[in-house]
Short mmCIF file of C-alpha atoms in Angstrom, two decimals:
data_model
loop_
_atom_site.label_atom_id
_atom_site.label_comp_id
_atom_site.label_asym_id
_atom_site.label_seq_id
_atom_site.Cartn_x
_atom_site.Cartn_y
_atom_site.Cartn_z
CA ASN S 607 44.44 38.04 51.80
CA ALA S 608 43.71 34.31 51.36
CA GLY S 609 39.87 34.37 51.52
CA VAL S 610 38.50 30.82 51.71
CA THR S 611 41.09 28.04 51.71
CA GLN S 612 40.19 24.42 51.08
CA THR S 613 42.46 21.41 51.50
CA PRO S 614 43.17 19.05 49.92
CA LYS S 615 42.55 20.08 46.30
CA PHE S 616 42.34 16.47 45.11
CA GLN S 617 41.71 13.22 46.94
CA VAL S 618 41.08 9.61 45.99
CA LEU S 619 39.52 7.31 48.58
CA LYS S 620 38.43 3.72 48.74
CA THR S 621 34.88 2.84 49.65
CA GLY S 622 34.48 2.76 53.42
CA GLN S 623 37.37 5.07 54.21
CA SER S 624 36.83 8.22 56.22
CA MET S 625 38.34 11.64 55.73
CA THR S 626 37.95 15.29 56.59
CA LEU S 627 37.83 18.11 54.07
CA GLN S 628 39.25 21.27 55.57
CA CYS S 629 37.90 24.78 55.09
CA ALA S 630 39.27 27.96 56.61
CA GLN S 631 38.41 31.61 56.03
CA ASP S 632 40.24 34.72 57.18
CA MET S 633 37.50 37.29 56.58
CA ASN S 634 35.83 36.92 60.00
CA HIS S 635 32.66 35.73 58.28
CA GLU S 636 29.94 34.32 60.49
CA TYR S 637 28.29 32.14 57.89
CA MET S 638 29.94 29.13 56.28
CA SER S 639 28.53 26.43 54.02
CA TRP S 640 29.49 23.25 52.26
CA TYR S 641 28.19 22.44 48.78
CA ARG S 642 28.70 19.58 46.42
CA GLN S 643 28.66 20.06 42.66
CA ASP S 644 27.68 17.29 40.30
CA PRO S 645 27.10 17.57 36.53
CA GLY S 646 23.62 18.89 35.77
CA MET S 647 22.76 19.24 39.46
CA GLY S 648 24.11 22.69 40.23
CA LEU S 649 25.36 23.37 43.73
CA ARG S 650 23.59 21.46 46.48
CA LEU S 651 23.89 22.52 50.09
CA ILE S 652 25.21 19.83 52.44
CA HIS S 653 25.54 21.62 55.80
CA TYR S 654 25.88 25.20 56.90
CA SER S 655 26.75 27.18 59.99
CA VAL S 656 25.60 30.61 61.11
CA GLY S 657 28.31 30.96 63.74
CA ALA S 658 30.69 29.08 66.00
CA GLY S 659 28.91 26.23 67.72
CA ILE S 660 25.85 26.36 65.43
CA THR S 661 25.31 24.07 62.46
CA ASP S 662 22.30 22.94 60.47
CA GLN S 663 21.52 20.51 57.69
CA GLY S 664 21.16 21.49 54.09
CA GLU S 665 19.60 19.71 51.17
CA VAL S 666 21.85 16.60 51.06
CA PRO S 667 23.33 16.02 54.55
CA ASN S 668 23.34 12.21 54.70
CA GLY S 669 26.81 10.69 55.02
CA TYR S 670 28.42 13.95 56.12
CA ASN S 671 29.15 15.54 59.50
CA VAL S 672 30.27 19.05 60.36
CA SER S 673 31.30 21.03 63.40
CA ARG S 674 32.17 24.68 63.94
CA SER S 675 34.37 25.19 66.95
CA THR S 676 35.89 28.46 65.70
CA THR S 677 34.75 31.25 63.40
CA GLU S 678 37.56 30.48 60.98
CA ASP S 679 37.21 26.73 60.44
CA PHE S 680 34.40 24.54 59.15
CA PRO S 681 35.57 20.98 58.40
CA LEU S 682 33.41 18.44 56.55
CA ARG S 683 33.73 14.80 57.56
CA LEU S 684 32.90 11.80 55.45
CA LEU S 685 32.37 8.95 57.90
CA SER S 686 32.35 6.01 55.46
CA ALA S 687 32.97 7.07 51.88
CA ALA S 688 30.68 5.76 49.16
CA PRO S 689 31.04 6.04 45.34
CA SER S 690 27.94 8.30 45.32
CA GLN S 691 30.00 10.88 47.20
CA THR S 692 32.34 11.32 44.26
CA SER S 693 31.96 15.03 43.53
CA VAL S 694 33.53 18.45 43.69
CA TYR S 695 33.09 20.00 47.13
CA PHE S 696 33.02 23.74 47.68
CA CYS S 697 33.17 25.61 50.94
CA ALA S 698 31.76 29.13 51.04
CA SER S 699 31.57 31.91 53.58
CA SER S 700 29.63 35.14 53.86
CA ALA S 701 29.28 38.03 56.24
CA ARG S 702 26.42 38.46 58.69
CA GLY S 703 23.11 38.82 56.96
CA TYR S 704 23.69 35.63 55.02
CA SER S 705 20.97 35.94 52.45
CA ASN S 706 21.93 39.48 51.50
CA GLN S 707 25.65 39.02 51.33
CA PRO S 708 27.68 37.49 48.52
CA GLN S 709 29.15 34.09 49.15
CA HIS S 710 32.90 33.68 48.79
CA PHE S 711 33.88 30.24 47.56
CA GLY S 712 37.07 28.28 47.99
CA ASP S 713 38.81 26.61 45.06
CA GLY S 714 37.13 23.28 45.76
CA THR S 715 38.16 19.73 46.59
CA ARG S 716 37.84 17.15 43.82
CA LEU S 717 37.03 13.86 45.53
CA SER S 718 36.89 10.43 43.90
CA ILE S 719 35.64 7.35 45.73
CA LEU S 720 36.64 4.02 44.22
CA GLY O 729 10.86 22.50 49.46
CA GLN O 730 11.96 25.46 47.47
CA GLN O 731 13.04 24.70 43.93
CA VAL O 732 14.95 26.92 41.56
CA MET O 733 14.93 25.83 37.94
CA GLN O 734 17.36 27.27 35.42
CA ILE O 735 17.22 26.98 31.64
CA PRO O 736 18.77 26.23 29.29
CA GLN O 737 21.26 23.70 30.65
CA TYR O 738 23.64 24.37 27.74
CA GLN O 739 24.02 27.22 25.27
CA HIS O 740 26.46 27.37 22.38
CA VAL O 741 26.86 30.71 20.63
CA GLN O 742 29.10 32.33 18.08
CA GLU O 743 31.18 35.20 19.37
CA GLY O 744 29.16 38.38 19.02
CA GLU O 745 25.77 36.71 19.50
CA ASP O 746 23.60 37.43 22.51
CA PHE O 747 22.92 34.97 25.34
CA THR O 748 20.17 34.69 27.93
CA THR O 749 19.67 32.32 30.86
CA TYR O 750 16.44 32.11 32.84
CA CYS O 751 15.78 31.24 36.44
CA ASN O 752 12.36 30.28 37.85
CA SER O 753 11.41 29.62 41.46
CA SER O 754 8.48 27.62 42.77
CA THR O 755 8.09 30.18 45.57
CA THR O 756 8.45 33.94 45.94
CA LEU O 757 12.05 34.96 46.54
CA SER O 758 13.32 37.64 48.90
CA ASN O 759 16.34 38.15 46.68
CA ILE O 760 18.33 36.45 43.97
CA GLN O 761 22.06 36.28 43.36
CA TRP O 762 23.97 35.42 40.20
CA TYR O 763 27.34 33.69 40.07
CA LYS O 764 29.78 32.82 37.28
CA GLN O 765 32.04 29.79 37.35
CA ARG O 766 34.88 29.58 34.85
CA PRO O 767 35.86 26.05 33.68
CA GLY O 768 37.84 24.38 36.46
CA GLY O 769 37.20 27.28 38.81
CA HIS O 770 34.91 28.21 41.63
CA PRO O 771 31.69 30.27 41.57
CA VAL O 772 32.24 34.01 41.75
CA PHE O 773 29.53 36.43 42.83
CA LEU O 774 28.27 38.74 40.08
CA ILE O 775 25.28 40.62 41.45
CA GLN O 776 22.23 40.56 43.75
CA LEU O 777 18.69 41.68 42.94
CA VAL O 778 16.25 42.49 45.72
CA LYS O 779 13.37 44.61 44.44
CA SER O 780 10.43 43.53 42.34
CA GLY O 781 11.05 44.41 38.68
CA GLU O 782 14.64 45.43 39.38
CA VAL O 783 17.06 45.71 36.45
CA LYS O 784 20.81 46.05 36.89
CA LYS O 785 23.57 46.30 34.32
CA GLN O 786 27.24 45.45 34.41
CA LYS O 787 28.79 46.44 31.08
CA ARG O 788 27.37 43.86 28.61
CA LEU O 789 25.45 41.96 31.30
CA THR O 790 21.84 42.82 32.16
CA PHE O 791 20.09 41.23 35.13
CA GLN O 792 16.35 41.32 35.73
CA PHE O 793 14.15 40.31 38.64
CA GLY O 794 10.53 39.58 37.82
CA GLU O 795 7.60 41.59 39.12
CA ALA O 796 6.37 38.63 41.14
CA LYS O 797 9.90 37.93 42.44
CA LYS O 798 9.67 34.34 41.21
CA ASN O 799 11.87 34.60 38.13
CA SER O 800 15.05 36.25 36.96
CA SER O 801 17.19 36.45 33.87
CA LEU O 802 20.74 37.22 32.85
CA HIS O 803 21.34 38.59 29.36
CA ILE O 804 24.76 39.02 27.80
CA THR O 805 25.00 41.26 24.74
CA ALA O 806 27.59 40.48 22.07
CA THR O 807 29.27 37.56 23.79
CA GLN O 808 33.04 37.30 23.95
CA THR O 809 35.25 34.26 24.52
CA THR O 810 35.89 35.55 28.04
CA ASP O 811 32.19 34.96 28.83
CA VAL O 812 32.69 31.19 28.70
CA GLY O 813 31.63 29.41 31.89
CA THR O 814 28.65 28.29 33.93
CA TYR O 815 26.17 30.87 35.17
CA PHE O 816 24.20 30.11 38.31
CA CYS O 817 21.29 31.85 39.94
CA ALA O 818 20.69 31.40 43.67
CA GLY O 819 17.55 32.41 45.47
CA ARG O 820 16.26 32.55 49.01
CA THR O 821 12.76 32.79 50.39
CA ASN O 822 11.67 34.68 53.49
CA ALA O 823 10.99 31.43 55.31
CA GLY O 824 10.81 31.85 59.08
CA GLY O 825 12.38 29.72 61.74
CA THR O 826 16.03 28.82 61.71
CA SER O 827 16.34 28.12 58.00
CA TYR O 828 17.63 31.57 57.21
CA GLY O 829 21.01 30.29 56.07
CA LYS O 830 19.94 28.47 52.94
CA LEU O 831 20.42 29.68 49.40
CA THR O 832 19.02 27.43 46.70
CA PHE O 833 21.04 27.29 43.52
CA GLY O 834 19.72 26.64 40.06
CA GLN O 835 21.33 23.88 37.99
CA GLY O 836 23.36 26.39 36.02
CA THR O 837 23.69 27.21 32.33
CA ILE O 838 26.93 26.21 30.64
CA LEU O 839 27.88 28.79 28.01
CA THR O 840 30.36 28.06 25.27
CA VAL O 841 31.42 30.75 22.83
CA HIS O 842 32.89 29.86 19.44
CA PRO O 843 35.33 32.45 18.06
#
């Protein structure tokens, strides 16, 4: 019973590089979200999805792209990494009825942009 | 947009002392959730409050939802070293349209407990 799996756990990039953070869940959850966590800022929503083929922007979407081709996977793409994107990234999923269901978080990806 | 403010940002206590963190929203919330994140870990769901004035308890933890559904609190009685971590509240409004997938998190309160 893996829950929410994020890869990689750590990554160092150079400014301008691109990469994809992977997120997969095995709970058949409809809702998936990406958050970034910075000191003193709490968890800020980047993008979210309410089902396969449906995505929407969160609070801080600039510089990030997402897609949801399957229920299980919700990758986050950084198109051209910038130092301001240095952060810890968490993927979360929840069952239908998003606002009334607990969110299950992955272990996070710690990303540094040099 | 909706804002959820959480105070204090940090709290240092001696083991055995009580601890409280407060969450305030700029708008009326439909429900509020609380999460705990251990150092180096990920947020873990603790509880959800839905009703105005609701109070729920989990052992030494007491959660309250305000009468106006714009504020909430988490109180820990007689803290233990296992309580160390960051406590987050997360609230959602009953906004219409397609924005039904957004939870807004507070900034979190970092709790340290000295043995």
